[in-house]
Backbone as numpy.savetxt, mean C-alpha at the origin, in Angstrom:
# Nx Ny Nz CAx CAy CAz Cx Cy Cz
-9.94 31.61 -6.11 -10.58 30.39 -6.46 -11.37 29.81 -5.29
-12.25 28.69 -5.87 -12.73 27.50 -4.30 -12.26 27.64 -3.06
-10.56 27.24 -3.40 -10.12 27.19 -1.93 -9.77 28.68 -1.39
-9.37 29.53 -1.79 -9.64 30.64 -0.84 -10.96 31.04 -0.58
-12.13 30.98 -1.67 -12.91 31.00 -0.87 -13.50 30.49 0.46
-12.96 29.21 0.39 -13.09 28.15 1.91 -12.18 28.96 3.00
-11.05 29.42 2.27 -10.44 29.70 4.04 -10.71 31.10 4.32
-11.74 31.73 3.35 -12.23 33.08 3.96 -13.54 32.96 4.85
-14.24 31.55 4.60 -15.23 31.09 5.42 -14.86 30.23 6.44
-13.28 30.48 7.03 -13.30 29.61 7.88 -12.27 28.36 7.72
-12.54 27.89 6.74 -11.64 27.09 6.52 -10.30 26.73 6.17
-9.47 25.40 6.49 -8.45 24.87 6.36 -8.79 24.18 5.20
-8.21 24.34 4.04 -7.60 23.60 2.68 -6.49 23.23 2.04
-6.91 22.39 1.16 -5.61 21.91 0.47 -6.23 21.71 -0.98
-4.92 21.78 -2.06 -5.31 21.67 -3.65 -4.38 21.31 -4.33
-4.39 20.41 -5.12 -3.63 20.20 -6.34 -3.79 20.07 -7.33
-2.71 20.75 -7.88 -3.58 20.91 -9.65 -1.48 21.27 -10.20
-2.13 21.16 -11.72 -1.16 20.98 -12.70 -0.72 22.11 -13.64
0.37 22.80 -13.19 0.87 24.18 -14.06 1.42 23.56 -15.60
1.67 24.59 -16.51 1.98 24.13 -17.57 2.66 25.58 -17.67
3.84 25.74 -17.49 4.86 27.26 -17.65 5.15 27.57 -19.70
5.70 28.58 -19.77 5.83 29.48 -21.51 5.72 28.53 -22.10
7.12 27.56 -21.45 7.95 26.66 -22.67 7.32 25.15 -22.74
6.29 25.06 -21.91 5.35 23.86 -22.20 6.23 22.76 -20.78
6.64 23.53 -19.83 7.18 22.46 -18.78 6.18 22.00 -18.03
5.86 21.41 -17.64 4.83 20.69 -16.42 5.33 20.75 -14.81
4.29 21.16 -14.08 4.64 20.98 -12.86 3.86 20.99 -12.16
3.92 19.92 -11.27 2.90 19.96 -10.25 2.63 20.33 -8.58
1.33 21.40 -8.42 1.71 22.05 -7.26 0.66 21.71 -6.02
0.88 22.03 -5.30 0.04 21.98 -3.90 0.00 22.79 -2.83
-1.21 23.12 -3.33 -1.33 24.54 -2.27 -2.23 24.41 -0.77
-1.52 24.87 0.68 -2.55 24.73 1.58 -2.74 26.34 1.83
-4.35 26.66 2.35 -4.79 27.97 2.36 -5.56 27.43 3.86
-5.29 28.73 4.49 -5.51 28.41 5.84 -6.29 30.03 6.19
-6.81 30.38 7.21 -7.64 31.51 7.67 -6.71 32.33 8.79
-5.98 33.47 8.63 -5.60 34.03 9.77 -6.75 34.86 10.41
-6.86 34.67 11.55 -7.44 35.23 12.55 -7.42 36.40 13.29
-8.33 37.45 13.43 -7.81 38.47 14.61 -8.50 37.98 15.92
-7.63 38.35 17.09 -8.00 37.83 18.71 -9.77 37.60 18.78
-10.41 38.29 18.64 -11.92 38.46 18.28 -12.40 37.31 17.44
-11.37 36.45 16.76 -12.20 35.75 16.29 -12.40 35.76 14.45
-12.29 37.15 13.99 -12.76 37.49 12.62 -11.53 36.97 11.85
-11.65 36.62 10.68 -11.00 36.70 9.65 -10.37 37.86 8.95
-8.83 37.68 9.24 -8.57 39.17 8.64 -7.90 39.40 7.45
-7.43 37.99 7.14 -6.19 37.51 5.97 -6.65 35.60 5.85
-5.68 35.42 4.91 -5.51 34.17 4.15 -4.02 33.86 3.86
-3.52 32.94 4.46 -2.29 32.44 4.10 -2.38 31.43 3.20
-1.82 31.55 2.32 -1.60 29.90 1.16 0.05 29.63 1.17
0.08 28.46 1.04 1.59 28.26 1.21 1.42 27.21 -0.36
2.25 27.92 -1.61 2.32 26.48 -2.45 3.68 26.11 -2.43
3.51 24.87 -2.92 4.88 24.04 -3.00 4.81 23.16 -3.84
5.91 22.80 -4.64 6.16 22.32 -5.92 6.31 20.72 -5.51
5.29 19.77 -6.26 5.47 18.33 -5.71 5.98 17.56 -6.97
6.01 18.29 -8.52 6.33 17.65 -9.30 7.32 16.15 -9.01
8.27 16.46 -7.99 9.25 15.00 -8.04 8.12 13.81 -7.21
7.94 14.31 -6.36 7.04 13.67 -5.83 5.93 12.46 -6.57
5.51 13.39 -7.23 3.90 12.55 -8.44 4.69 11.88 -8.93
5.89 12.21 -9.72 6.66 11.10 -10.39 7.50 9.95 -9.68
7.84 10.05 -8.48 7.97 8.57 -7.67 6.76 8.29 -7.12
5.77 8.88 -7.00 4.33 8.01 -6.62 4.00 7.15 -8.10
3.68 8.06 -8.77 3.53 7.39 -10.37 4.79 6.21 -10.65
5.72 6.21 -10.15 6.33 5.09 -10.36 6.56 3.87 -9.43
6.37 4.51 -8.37 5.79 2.99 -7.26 4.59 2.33 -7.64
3.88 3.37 -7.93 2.45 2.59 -8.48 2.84 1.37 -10.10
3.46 2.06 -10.92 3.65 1.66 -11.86 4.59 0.32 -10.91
5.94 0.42 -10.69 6.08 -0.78 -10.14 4.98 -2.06 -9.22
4.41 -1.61 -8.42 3.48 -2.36 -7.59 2.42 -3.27 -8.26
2.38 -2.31 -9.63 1.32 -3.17 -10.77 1.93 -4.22 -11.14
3.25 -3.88 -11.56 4.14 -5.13 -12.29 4.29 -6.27 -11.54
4.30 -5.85 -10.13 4.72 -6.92 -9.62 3.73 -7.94 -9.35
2.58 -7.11 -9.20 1.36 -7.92 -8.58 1.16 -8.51 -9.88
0.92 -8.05 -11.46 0.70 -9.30 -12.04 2.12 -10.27 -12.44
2.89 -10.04 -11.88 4.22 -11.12 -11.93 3.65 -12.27 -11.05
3.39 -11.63 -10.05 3.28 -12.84 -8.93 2.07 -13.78 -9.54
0.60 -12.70 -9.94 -0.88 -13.69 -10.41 -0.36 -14.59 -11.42
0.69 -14.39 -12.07 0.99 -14.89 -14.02 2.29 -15.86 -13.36
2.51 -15.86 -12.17 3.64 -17.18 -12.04 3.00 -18.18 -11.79
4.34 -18.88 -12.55 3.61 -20.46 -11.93 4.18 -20.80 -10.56
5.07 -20.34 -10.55 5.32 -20.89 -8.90 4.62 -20.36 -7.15
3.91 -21.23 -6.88 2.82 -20.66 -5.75 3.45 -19.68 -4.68
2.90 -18.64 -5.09 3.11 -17.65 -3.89 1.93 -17.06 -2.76
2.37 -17.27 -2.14 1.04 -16.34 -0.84 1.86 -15.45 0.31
1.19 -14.52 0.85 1.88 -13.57 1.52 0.95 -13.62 2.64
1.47 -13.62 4.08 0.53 -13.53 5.25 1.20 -12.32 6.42
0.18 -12.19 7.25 0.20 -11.21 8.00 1.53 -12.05 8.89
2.03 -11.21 9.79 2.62 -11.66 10.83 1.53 -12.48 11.59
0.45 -12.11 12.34 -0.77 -12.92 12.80 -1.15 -13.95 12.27
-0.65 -14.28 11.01 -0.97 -15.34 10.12 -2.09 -15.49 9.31
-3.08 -14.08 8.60 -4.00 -14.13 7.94 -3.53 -14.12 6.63
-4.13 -14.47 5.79 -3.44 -14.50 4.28 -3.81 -13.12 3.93
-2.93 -12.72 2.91 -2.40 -11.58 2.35 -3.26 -11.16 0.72
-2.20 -12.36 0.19 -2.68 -12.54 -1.18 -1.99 -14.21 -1.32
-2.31 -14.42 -2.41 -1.98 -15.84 -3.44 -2.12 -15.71 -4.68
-1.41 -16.05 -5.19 -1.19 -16.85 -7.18 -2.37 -17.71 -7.48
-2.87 -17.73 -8.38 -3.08 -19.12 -9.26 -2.66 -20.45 -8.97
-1.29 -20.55 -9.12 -0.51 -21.85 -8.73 -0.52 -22.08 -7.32
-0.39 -21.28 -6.36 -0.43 -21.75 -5.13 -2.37 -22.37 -5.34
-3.38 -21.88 -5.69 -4.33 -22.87 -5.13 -4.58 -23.94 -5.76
-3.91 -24.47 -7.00 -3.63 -25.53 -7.65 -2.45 -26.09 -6.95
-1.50 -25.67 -6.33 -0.35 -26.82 -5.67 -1.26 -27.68 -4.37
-2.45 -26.13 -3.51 -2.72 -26.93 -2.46 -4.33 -27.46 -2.29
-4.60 -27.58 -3.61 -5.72 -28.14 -4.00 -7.17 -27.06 -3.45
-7.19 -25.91 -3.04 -7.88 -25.34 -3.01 -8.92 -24.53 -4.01
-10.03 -24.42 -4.16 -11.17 -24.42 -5.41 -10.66 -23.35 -5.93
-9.70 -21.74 -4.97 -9.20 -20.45 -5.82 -8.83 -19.80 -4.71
-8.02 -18.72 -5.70 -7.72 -18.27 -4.56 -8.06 -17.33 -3.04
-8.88 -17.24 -3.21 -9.69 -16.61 -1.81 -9.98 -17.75 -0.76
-9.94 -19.08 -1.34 -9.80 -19.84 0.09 -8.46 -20.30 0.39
-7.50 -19.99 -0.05 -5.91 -19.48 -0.26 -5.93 -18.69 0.74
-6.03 -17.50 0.45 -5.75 -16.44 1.54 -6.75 -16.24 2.59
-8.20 -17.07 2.52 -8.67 -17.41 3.79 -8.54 -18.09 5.08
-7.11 -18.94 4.44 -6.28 -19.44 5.59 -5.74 -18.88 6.59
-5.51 -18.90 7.88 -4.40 -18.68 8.74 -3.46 -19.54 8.80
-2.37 -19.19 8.50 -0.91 -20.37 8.50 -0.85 -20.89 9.57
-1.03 -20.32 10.91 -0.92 -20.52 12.63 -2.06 -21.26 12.35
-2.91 -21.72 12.20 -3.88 -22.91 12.29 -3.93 -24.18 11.72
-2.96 -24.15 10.24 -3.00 -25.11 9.49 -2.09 -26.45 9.91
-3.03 -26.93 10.28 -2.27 -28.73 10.41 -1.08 -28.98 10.26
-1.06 -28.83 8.57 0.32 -28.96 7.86 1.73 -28.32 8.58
0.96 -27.22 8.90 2.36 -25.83 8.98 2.70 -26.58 10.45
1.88 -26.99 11.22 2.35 -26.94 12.66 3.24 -28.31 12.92
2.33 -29.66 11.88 3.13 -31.04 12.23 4.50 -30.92 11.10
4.70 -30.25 10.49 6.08 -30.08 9.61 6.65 -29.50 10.17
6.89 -28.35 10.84 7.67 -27.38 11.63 7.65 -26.30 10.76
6.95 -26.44 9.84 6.94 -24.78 9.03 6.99 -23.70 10.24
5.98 -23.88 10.92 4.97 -23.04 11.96 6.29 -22.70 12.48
6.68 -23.33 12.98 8.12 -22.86 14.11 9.20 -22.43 13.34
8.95 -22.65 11.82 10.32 -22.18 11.12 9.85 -20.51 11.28
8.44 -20.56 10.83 7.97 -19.15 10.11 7.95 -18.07 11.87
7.78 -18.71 12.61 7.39 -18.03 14.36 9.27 -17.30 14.35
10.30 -18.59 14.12 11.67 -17.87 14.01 11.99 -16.87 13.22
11.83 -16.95 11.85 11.91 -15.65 11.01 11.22 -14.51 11.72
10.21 -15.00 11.78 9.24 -13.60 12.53 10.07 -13.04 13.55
10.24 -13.71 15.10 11.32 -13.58 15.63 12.43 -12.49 15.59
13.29 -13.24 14.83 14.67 -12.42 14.36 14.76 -11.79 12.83
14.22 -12.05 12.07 14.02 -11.38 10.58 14.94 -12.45 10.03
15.58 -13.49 9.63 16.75 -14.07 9.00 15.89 -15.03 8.49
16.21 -14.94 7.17 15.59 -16.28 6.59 15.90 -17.58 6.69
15.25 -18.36 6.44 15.48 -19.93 6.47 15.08 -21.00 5.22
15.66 -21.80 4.84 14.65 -22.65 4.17 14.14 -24.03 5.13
12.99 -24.31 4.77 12.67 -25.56 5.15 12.02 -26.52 3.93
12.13 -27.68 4.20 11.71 -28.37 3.31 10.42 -29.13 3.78
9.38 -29.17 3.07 8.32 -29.50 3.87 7.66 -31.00 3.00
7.09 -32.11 3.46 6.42 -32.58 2.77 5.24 -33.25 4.05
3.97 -33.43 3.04 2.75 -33.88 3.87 1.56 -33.31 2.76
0.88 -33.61 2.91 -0.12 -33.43 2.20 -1.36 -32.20 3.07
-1.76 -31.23 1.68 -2.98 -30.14 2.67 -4.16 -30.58 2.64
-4.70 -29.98 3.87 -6.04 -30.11 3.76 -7.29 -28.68 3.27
């Protein structure tokens, strides 16, 4: 196929593609084909190594499938969520978070840096969130003041 033709010209490849065995089982494989060499330089052989990733696709296919759920859990809550970098750049945000902090949507939500915001620094958020960061242990704080 393609890829041996590539590693008879030289090249390092990789392929995946989808077996279907007698009894109608599925499996999915991945093959790398590589060029053995003689001292001179020439091509004298082709190694392919395949290996069976079937389990694999199916916990990728299901992280993905989870990661979807969650992300529209978080857009479809009402309770404001936003996620920021350790550096303090925004991540993502909800709906409700730019309606709690009066912002036009959410991209000027997560255009925030938390380390800059007024709020975070004269409440002690800032120093709550610098401690978690810190040591990893959560905290609650209770915050009130109004955003800008």
């Amino acid at each position: 196929g393609e890829l041996h033709g590539r590693a008879c010209r030289g090249e390092t490849g990789r392929l995946q593609f989808r077996l279907v065995g007698l009894r109608g089982t599925e499996r999915w494989v991945e093959m790398h084909s590589t060029p053995l060499r003689e001292p001179d330089g020439g091509i004298h052989a082709v190694l392919s190594v395949t290996r069976d990733i079937t389990e694999r696709r199916r916990a990728e296919r299901r992280t993905q499938e989870a990661w979807q759920f969650n992300k529209r859990l978080i857009e479809h809550s009402p309770v404001a969520i936003v996620t920021y970098r350790p550096t303090g750049e925004g991540v993502s945000a909800n709906a409700a978070s730019a309606r709690l902090l009066g912002a036009p949507d959410v991209a000027a939500v997560v255009a925030r840096n938390f380390r800059q915001l007024p709020l975070w620094r004269e409440s002690g958020l800032l120093a709550a969130a610098e401690a978690v960061l810190a040591d990893g242990r959560p905290r609650e704080q209770e915050v009130r003041g109004v955003s800008s």
